Short mmCIF file of C-alpha atoms in Angstrom, two decimals:
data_model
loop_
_atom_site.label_atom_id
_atom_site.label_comp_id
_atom_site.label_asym_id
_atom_site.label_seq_id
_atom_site.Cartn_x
_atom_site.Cartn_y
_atom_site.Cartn_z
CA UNK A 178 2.07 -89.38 38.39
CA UNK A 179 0.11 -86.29 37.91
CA UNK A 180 3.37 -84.21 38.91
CA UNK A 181 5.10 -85.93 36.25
CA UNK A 182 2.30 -85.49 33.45
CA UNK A 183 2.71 -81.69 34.07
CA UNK A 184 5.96 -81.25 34.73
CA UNK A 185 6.09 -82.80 30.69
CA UNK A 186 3.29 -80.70 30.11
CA UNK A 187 5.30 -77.26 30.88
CA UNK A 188 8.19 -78.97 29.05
CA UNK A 189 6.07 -79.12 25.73
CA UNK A 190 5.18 -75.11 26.39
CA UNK A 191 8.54 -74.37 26.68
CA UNK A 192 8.56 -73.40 30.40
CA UNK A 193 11.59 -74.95 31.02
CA UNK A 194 12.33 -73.54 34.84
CA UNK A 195 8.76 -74.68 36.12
CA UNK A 196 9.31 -78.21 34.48
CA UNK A 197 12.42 -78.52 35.96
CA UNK A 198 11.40 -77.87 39.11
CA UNK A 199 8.53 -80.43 38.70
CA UNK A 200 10.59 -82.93 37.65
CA UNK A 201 13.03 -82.24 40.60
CA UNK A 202 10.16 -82.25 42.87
CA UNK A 203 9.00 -85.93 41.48
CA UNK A 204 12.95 -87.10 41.90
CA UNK A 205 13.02 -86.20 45.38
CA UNK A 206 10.08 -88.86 45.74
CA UNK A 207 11.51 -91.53 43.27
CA UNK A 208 15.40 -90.50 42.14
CA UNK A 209 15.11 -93.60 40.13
CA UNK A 210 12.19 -92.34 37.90
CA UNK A 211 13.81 -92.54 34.17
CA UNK A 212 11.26 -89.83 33.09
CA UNK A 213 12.21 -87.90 35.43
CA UNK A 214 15.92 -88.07 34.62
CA UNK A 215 15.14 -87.48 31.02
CA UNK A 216 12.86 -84.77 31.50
CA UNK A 217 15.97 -83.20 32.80
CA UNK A 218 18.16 -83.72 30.11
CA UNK A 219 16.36 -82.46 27.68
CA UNK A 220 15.71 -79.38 29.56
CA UNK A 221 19.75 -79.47 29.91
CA UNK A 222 20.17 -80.13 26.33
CA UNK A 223 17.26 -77.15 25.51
CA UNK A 224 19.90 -75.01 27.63
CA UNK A 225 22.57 -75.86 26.38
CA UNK A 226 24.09 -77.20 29.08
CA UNK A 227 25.63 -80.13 27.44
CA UNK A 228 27.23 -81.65 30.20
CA UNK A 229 24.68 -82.16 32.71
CA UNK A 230 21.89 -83.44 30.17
CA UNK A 231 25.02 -86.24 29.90
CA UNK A 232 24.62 -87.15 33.41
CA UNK A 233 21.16 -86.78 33.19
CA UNK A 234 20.59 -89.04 30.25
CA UNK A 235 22.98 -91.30 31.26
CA UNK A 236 20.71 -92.36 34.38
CA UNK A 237 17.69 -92.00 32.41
CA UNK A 238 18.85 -94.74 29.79
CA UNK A 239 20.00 -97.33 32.95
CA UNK A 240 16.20 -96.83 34.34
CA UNK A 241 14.56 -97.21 30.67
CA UNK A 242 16.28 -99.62 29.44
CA UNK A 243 13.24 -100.18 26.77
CA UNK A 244 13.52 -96.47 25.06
CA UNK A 245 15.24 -95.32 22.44
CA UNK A 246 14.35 -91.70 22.63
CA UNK A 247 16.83 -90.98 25.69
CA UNK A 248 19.76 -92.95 24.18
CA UNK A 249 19.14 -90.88 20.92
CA UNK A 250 19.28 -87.68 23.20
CA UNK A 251 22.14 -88.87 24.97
CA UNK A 252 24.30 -89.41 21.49
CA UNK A 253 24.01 -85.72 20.47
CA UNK A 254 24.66 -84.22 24.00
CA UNK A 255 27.77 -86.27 23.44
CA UNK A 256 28.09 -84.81 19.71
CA UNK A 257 27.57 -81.41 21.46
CA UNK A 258 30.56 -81.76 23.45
CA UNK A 259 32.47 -82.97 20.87
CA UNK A 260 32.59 -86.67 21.50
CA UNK A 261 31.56 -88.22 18.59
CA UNK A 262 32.88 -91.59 19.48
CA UNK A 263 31.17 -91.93 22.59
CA UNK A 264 27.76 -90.98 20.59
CA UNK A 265 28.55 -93.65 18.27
CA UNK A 266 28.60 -96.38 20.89
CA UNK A 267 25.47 -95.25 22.29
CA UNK A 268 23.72 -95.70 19.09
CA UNK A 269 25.61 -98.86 18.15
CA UNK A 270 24.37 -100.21 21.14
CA UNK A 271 20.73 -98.78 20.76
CA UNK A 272 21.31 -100.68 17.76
CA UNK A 273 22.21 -103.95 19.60
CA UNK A 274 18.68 -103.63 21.72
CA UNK A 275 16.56 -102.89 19.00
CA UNK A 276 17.80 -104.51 15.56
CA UNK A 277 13.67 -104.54 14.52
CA UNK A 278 13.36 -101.19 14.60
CA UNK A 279 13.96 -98.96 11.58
CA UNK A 280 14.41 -95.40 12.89
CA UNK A 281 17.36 -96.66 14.93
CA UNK A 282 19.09 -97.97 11.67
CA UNK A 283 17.76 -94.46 9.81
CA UNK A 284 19.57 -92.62 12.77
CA UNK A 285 22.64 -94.27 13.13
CA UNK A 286 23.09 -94.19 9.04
CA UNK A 287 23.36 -90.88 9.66
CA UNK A 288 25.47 -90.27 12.52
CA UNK A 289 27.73 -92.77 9.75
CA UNK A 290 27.52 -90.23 7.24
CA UNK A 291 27.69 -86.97 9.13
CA UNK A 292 30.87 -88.69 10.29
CA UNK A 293 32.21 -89.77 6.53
CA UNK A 294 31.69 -93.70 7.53
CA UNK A 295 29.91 -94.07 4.30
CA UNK A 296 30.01 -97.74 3.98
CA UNK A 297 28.74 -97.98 7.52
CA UNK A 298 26.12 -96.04 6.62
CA UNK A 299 25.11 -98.32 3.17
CA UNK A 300 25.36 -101.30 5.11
CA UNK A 301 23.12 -100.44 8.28
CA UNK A 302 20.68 -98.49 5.66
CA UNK A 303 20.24 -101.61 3.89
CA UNK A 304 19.54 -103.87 7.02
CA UNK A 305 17.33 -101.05 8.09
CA UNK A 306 15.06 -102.16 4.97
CA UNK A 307 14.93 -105.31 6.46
CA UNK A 308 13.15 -104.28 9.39
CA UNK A 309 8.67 -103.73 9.03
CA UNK A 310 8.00 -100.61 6.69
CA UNK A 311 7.04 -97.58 8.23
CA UNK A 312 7.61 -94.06 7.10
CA UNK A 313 11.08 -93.80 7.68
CA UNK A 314 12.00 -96.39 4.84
CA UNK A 315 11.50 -93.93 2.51
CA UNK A 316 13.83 -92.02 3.88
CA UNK A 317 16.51 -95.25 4.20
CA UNK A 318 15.63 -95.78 0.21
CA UNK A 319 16.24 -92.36 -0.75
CA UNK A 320 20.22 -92.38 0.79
CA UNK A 321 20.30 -95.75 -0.49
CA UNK A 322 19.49 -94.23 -4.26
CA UNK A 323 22.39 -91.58 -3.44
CA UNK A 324 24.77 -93.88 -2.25
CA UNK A 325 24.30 -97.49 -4.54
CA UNK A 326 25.10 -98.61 -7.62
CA UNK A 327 23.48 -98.65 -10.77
CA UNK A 328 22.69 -102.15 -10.85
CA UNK A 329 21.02 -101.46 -7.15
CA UNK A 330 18.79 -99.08 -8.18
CA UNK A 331 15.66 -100.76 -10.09
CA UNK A 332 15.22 -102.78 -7.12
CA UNK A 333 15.82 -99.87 -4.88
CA UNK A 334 12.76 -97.94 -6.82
CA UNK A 335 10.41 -101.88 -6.71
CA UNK A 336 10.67 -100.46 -3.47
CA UNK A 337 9.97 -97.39 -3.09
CA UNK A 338 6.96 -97.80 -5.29
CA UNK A 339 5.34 -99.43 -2.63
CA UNK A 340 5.35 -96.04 -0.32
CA UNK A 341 4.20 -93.99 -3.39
CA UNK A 342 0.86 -92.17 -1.95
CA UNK A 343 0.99 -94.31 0.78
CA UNK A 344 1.68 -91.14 4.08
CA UNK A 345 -0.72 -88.33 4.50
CA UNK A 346 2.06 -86.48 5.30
CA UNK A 347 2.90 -84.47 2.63
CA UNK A 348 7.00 -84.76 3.23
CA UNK A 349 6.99 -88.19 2.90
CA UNK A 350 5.63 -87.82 -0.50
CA UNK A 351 8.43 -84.99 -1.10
CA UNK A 352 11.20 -87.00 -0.25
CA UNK A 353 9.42 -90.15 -2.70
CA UNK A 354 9.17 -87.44 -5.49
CA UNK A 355 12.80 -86.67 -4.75
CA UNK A 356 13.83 -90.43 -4.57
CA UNK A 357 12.52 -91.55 -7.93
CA UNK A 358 14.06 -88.36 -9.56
CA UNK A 359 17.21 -89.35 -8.19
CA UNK A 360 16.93 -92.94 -9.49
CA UNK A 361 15.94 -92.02 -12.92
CA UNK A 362 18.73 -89.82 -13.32
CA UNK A 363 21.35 -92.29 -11.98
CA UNK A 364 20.07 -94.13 -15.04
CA UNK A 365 20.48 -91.35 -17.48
CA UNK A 366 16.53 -90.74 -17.60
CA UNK A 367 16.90 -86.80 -17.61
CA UNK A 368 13.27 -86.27 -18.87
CA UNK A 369 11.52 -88.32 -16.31
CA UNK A 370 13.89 -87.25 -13.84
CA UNK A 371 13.05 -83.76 -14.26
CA UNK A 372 8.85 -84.59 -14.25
CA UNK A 373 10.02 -85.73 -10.22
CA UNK A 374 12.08 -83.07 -9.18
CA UNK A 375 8.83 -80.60 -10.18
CA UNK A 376 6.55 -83.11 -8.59
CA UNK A 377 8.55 -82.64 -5.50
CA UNK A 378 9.21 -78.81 -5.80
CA UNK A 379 5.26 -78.13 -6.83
CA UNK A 380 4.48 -79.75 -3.50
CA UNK A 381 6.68 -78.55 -0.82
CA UNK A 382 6.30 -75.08 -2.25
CA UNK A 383 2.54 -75.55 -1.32
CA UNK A 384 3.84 -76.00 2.19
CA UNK A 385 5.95 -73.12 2.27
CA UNK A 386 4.31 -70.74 4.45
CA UNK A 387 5.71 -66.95 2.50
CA UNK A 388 6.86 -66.01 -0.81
CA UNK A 389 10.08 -64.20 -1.68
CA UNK A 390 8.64 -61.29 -2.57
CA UNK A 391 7.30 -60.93 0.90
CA UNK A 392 10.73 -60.52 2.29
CA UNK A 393 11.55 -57.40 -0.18
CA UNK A 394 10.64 -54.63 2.44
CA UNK A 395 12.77 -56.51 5.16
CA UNK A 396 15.83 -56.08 2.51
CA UNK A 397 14.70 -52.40 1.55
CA UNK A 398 15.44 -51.56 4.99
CA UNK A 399 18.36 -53.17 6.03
CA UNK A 400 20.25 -51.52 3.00
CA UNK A 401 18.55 -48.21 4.11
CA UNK A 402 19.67 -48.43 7.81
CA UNK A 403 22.75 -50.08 6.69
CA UNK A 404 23.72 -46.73 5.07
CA UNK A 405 26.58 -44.09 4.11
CA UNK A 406 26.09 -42.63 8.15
CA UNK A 407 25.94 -46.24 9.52
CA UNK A 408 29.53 -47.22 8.28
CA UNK A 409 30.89 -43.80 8.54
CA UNK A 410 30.13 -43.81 12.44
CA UNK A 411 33.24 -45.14 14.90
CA UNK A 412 33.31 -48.78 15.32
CA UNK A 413 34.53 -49.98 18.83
CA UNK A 414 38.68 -50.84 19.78
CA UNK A 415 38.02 -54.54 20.21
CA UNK A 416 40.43 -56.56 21.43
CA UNK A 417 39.44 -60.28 20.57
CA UNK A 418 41.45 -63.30 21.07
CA UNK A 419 40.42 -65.26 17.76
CA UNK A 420 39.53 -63.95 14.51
CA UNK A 421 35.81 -64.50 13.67
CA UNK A 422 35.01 -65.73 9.92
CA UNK A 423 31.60 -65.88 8.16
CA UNK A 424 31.14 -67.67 4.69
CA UNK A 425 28.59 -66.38 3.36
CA UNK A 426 26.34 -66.56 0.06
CA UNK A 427 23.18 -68.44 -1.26
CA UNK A 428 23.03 -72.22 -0.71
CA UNK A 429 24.82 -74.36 -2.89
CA UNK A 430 27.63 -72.50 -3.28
CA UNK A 431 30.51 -74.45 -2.09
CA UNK A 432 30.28 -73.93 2.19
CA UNK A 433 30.73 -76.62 3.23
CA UNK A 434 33.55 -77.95 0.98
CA UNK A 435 35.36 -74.90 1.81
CA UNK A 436 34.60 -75.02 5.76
CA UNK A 437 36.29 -78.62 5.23
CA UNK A 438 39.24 -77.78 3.91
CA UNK A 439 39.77 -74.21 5.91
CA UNK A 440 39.14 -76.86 9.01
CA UNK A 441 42.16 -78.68 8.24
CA UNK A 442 44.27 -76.18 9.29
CA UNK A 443 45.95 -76.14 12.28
CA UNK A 444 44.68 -72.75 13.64
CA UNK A 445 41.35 -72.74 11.96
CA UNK A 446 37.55 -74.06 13.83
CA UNK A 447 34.27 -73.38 13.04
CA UNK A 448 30.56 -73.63 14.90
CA UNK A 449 28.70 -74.91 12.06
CA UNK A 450 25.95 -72.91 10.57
CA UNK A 451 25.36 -70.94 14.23
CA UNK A 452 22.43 -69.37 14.35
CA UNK A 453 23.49 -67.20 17.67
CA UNK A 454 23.31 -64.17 15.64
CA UNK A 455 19.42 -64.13 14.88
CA UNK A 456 18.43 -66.20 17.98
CA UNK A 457 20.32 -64.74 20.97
CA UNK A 458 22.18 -61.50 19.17
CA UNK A 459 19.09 -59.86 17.44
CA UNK A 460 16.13 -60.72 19.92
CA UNK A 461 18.97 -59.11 22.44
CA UNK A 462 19.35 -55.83 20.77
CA UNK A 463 15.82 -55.36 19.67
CA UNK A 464 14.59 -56.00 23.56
CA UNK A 465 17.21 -53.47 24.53
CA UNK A 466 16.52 -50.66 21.88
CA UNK A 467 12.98 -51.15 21.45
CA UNK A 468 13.51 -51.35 17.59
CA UNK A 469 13.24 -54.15 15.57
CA UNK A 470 15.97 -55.50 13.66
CA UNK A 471 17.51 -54.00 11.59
CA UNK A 472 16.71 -50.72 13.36
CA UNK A 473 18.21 -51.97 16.71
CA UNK A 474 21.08 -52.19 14.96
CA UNK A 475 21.92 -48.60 13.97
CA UNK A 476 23.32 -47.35 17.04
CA UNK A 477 23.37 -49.91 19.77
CA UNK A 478 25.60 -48.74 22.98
CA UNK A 479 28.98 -49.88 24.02
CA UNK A 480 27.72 -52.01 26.62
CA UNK A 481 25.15 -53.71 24.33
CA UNK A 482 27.94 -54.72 21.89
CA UNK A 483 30.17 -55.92 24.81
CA UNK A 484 27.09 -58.25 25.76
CA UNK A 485 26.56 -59.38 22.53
CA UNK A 486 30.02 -60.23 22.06
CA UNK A 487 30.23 -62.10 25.22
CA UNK A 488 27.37 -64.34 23.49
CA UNK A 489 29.38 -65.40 20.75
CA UNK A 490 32.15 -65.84 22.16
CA UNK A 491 29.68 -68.34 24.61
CA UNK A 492 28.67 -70.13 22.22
CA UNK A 493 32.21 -70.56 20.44
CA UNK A 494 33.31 -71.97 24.08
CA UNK A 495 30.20 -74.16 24.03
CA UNK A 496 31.13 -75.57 20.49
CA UNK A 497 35.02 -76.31 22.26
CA UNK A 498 36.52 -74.06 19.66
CA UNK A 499 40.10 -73.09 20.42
CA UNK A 500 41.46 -72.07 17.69
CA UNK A 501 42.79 -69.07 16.11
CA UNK A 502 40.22 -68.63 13.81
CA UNK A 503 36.48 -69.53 14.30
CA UNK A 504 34.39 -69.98 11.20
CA UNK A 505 30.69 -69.31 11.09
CA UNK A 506 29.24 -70.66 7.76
CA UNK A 507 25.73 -69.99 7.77
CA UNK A 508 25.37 -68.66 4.03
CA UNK A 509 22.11 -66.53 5.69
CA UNK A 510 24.20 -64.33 7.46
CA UNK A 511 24.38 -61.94 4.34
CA UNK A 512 21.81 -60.29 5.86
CA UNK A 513 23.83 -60.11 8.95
CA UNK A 514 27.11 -58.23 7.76
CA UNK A 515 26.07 -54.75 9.10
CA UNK A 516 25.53 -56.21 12.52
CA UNK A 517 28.57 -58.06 11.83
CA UNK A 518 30.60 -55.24 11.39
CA UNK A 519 29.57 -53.53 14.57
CA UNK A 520 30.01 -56.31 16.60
CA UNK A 521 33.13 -57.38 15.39
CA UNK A 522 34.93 -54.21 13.07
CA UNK A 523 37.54 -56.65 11.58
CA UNK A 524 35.73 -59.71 11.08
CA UNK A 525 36.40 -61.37 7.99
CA UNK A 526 33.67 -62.47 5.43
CA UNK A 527 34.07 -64.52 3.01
CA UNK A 528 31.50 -64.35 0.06
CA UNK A 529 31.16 -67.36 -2.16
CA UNK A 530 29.52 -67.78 -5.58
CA UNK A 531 28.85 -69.78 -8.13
CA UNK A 532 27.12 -69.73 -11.74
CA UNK A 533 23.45 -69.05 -11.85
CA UNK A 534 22.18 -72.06 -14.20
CA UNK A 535 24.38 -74.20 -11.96
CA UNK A 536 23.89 -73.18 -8.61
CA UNK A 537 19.83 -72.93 -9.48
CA UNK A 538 19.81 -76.54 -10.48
CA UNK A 539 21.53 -77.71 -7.19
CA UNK A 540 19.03 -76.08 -5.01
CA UNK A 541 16.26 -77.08 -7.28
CA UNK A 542 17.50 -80.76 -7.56
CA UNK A 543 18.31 -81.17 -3.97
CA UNK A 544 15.99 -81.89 -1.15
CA UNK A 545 16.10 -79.49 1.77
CA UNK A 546 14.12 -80.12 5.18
CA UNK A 547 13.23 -76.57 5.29
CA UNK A 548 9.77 -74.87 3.86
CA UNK A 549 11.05 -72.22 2.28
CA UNK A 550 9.76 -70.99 -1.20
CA UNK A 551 13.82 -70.30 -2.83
CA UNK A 552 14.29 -74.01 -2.38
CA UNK A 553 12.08 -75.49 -4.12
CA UNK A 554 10.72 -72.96 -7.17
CA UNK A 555 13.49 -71.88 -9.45
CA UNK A 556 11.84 -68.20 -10.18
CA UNK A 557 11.41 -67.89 -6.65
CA UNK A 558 15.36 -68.78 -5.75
CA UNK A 559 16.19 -66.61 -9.46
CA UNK A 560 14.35 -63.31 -6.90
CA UNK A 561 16.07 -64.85 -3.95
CA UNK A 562 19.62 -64.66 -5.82
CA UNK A 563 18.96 -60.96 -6.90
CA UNK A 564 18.37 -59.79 -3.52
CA UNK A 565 21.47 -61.47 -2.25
CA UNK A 566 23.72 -60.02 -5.14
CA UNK A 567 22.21 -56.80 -4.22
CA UNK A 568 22.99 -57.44 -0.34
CA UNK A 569 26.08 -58.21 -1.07
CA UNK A 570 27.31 -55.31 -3.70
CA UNK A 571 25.97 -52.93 -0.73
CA UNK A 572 27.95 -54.23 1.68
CA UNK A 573 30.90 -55.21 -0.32
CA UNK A 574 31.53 -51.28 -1.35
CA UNK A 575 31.45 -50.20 2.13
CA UNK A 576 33.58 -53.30 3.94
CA UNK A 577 36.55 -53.39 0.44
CA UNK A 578 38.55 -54.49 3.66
CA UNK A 579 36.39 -56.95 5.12
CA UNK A 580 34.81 -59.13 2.14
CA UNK A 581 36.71 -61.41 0.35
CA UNK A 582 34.58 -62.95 -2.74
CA UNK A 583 35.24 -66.41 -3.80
CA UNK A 584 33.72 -68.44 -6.67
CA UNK A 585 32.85 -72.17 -6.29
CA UNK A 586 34.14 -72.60 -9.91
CA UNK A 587 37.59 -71.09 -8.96
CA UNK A 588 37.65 -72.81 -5.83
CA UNK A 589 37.31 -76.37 -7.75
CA UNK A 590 39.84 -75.24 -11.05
CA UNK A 591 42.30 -73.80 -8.64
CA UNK A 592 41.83 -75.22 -5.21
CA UNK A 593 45.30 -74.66 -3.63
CA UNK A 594 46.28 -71.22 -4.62
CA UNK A 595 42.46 -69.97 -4.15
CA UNK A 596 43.08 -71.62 -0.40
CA UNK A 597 46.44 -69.84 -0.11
CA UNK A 598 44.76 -66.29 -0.53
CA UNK A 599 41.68 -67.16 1.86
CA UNK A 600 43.93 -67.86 4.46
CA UNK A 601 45.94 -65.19 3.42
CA UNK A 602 43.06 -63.09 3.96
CA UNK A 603 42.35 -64.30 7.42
CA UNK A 604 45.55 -64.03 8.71
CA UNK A 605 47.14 -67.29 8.22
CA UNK A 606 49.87 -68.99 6.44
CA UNK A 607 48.98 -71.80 4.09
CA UNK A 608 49.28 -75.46 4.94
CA UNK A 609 49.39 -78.45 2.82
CA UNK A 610 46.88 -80.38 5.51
CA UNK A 611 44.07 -78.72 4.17
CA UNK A 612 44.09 -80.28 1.00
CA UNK A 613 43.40 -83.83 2.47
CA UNK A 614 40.02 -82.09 3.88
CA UNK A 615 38.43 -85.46 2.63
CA UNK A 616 40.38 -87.69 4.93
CA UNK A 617 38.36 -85.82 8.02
CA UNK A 618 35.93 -87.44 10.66
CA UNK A 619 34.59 -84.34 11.50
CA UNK A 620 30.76 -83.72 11.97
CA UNK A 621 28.95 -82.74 8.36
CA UNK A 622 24.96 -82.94 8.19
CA UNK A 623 24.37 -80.23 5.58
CA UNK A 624 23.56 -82.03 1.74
CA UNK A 625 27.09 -82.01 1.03
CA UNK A 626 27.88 -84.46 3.69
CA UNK A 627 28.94 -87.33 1.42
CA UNK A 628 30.60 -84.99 -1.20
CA UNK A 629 33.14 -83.70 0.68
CA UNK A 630 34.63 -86.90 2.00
CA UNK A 631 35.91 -87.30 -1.48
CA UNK A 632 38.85 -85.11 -3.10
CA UNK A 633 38.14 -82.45 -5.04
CA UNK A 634 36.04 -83.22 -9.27
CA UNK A 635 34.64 -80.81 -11.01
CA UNK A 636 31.81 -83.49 -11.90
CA UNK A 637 28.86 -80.81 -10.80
CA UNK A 638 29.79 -77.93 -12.76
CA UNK A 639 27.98 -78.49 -16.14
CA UNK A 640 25.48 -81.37 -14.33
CA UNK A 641 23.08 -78.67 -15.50
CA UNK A 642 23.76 -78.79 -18.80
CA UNK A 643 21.54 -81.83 -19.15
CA UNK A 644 18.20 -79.87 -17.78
CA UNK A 645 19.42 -76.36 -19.46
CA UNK A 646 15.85 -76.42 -21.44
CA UNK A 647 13.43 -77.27 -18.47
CA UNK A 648 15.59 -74.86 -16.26
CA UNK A 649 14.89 -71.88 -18.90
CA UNK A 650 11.22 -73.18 -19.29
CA UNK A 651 10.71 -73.18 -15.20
CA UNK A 652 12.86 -69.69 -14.81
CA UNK A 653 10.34 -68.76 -17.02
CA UNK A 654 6.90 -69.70 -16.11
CA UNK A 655 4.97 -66.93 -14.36
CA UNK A 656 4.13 -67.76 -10.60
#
């Protein structure tokens, strides 16, 4: 037992190759010890090495039969290899063993609605309410409020007013804040609507750990190494079997409806919002150089760029990506285009925008997991939206070739022939398909996840309109 306790100990630190070889050491006594097994597969998932955390899991859920946590674990190695089906009758049956319990119902909701099986989704977060109240009701209530009808919603917030102050924890709070405002203006209460969405905003910008403005220098410098001798230097001949594309912008700006349809296309795939760039790509190039990023970018060898193409190219095989064209559609990489363009010369980047008033309102009005200041303070994601314009007017007048720009509002007046020159500009001939983007099963879990299983409304463009005075009042309150 004690090898076990720190073989989970190292796995908490991080030390994944001493765990495993703890955990090894404590199956070679027992191979029927399920924490053991899962130990394993989550080290395997940690890796990435999707298939053997299956077999892993897979033994450590017939030897604790009583846990969730390895089923749950064993449903997104089997989303990582692209087998959502199989995930869902993991957590269907999880579901089936534990019908009490109301993180199983909060999880498989939304495995529904990542997958576009929206009713599924109402229906289980409903019974989930059924089960004792814990934290993660609120979190069932505030989908609920996003997905039910008017006549649903006074109950819905009866509810919900039973959780209000109830958590220490101030996201649970947040996400109450963010429920009620959503509520009130399903029922056309724009000013008490608004009085929630600050509540919510005020808070989780308390959490938020930096300011904007503390990420000016870290701009300052990537334009400066970014500069007239960095693009006028020789790229590399690279011969590369698929054409890598990057959407790019601020969020709430039309990604992931445009990911959706682009996806429908017969030659066209996409890893998500992939993060390989910073994680593995940067911390890569800074170790080898000795220079942080975006110095370790200037002038990076021929055999570092080989490397770090072999690691995208990884993780596109790791994501079963085939196709001819592999979109990356992390809006964040603006800040990644100059390492872009040296890693891959002809990569194609596509640069969506959208209105201010409207996009501002989006962010503000939405609620994102992450603690960071641009989401949840309107000046803050006004300074954010100047620095990205300014990012992307740098990098636009060097790469004419390489940057395509592409407004949300153009995308939803003129969807077919704005779609006809995007994949014009990466290469392809246009096919109908993509228009029926909202017919597809395929994995979404950004906040557009339920939008984009319908066809394309221009109901969001003006939803601003309503707030225009509070927006102006917030945009101009000094911080």
């Amino acid at each position: 037992m004690l090898l076990l306790d720190r073989a989970t100990e190292l796995l908490l630190e991080n030390r994944l190759r001493e765990a495993e070889f703890m955990f090894k050491q404590v199956l070679k006594q027992n191979p029927t010890n399920g924490k053991a097994l899962f130990g394993l597969g989550r080290i395997c998932m940690r890796l990435e090495q999707y298939d053997n955390a299956i077999y892993y899991l897979k033994r450590a859920c017939e030897h604790l039969p009583k846990m969730l946590d390895p089923l749950y674990a064993l449903a997104d190695a089997f989303i990582a290899v692209g087998s959502p089906v199989d995930a869902k009758t993991v957590l269907e049956y999880a579901l089936s063993v534990a019908r009490h319990n109301a993180q199983i119902h909060y999880h498989l909701g939304q495995f529904y609605l990542d997958h576009g099986f929206i009713d599924n989704a109402y229906q289980v977060f409903k019974k989930g309410l059924e089960c004792p109240e814990s934290g993660v009701s609120v979190f069932m209530i505030f989908e609920l409020l996003q997905l039910a009808s008017s006549s649903e919603i006074p109950d819905l917030m009866a509810r919900l007013e039973r959780f209000d102050g109830k958590f220490e924890h101030p996201k649970f709070q947040i996400v109450t804040y963010h429920a009620f405002a959503t509520a009130h203006q399903a029922l056309g209460d724009n000013k008490e609507a608004f009085e929630y969405y600050k509540k919510a905003n005020e808070l989780q910008l308390t959490q938020c750990e930096f300011r904007t403005a503390d990420m000016l220098p870290f701009y300052n410098r990537l334009l400066a190494t970014c500069d007239e001798d960095f693009f006028s230097k020789p790229t590399d001949k690279v011969k590369s079997t698929f054409t890598p594309v990057f959407i790019v912008g601020l969020p709430r700006t039309g990604s992931t409806l445009l990911e959706q349809i682009l996806t429908q296309h017969s030659q066209v795939g996409t890893i998500g919002e992939s993060i390989v760039l910073s994680d593995k790509i940067v911390p890569y190039l800074e170790m080898r150089t000795e220079r942080p990023f975006p110095d370790c970018i200037y002038e990076p060898s021929t055999s570092m760029l080989d490397y770090c193409r072999s690691v995208y190219v990884d993780e596109i095989k790791k994501s079963r990506v085939q196709e001819e064209a592999v979109i990356n559609k992390l809006p964040a990489n603006f800040q990644n285009i100059g390492l872009i363009y040296r890693i891959f010369p002809n990569a194609r980047i596509i640069h969506l925008t959208r209105d201010f008033m409207a996009n501002a309102w989006s962010v503000y009005s939405n609620h994102f997991a992450e603690n960071e200041p641009y989401f949840c303070s309107l000046p803050e994601f006004k300074l954010y939206s100047e620095i990205e314009q300014q990012v992307m007017f740098h990098f636009s007048s060097h790469l004419k070739r390489n940057v395509f720009n592409v407004s949300y509002e153009k995308l939803i007046d003129d969807p077919e022939r704005t779609i006809q020159k995007i994949l014009n500009f990466i290469y392809l001939k246009y096919e109908p398909e993509c228009m029926e983007f909202y017919k597809s099963r395929s994995k979404v879990s950004t906040l557009s996840k339920t939008q984009v299983r319908q066809p394309i409304h221009n109901r969001s463009l003006n939803r601003w309109q309503a707030f225009e005075k509070e927006i102006e009042k917030e945009l101009t309150q000094p911080e």
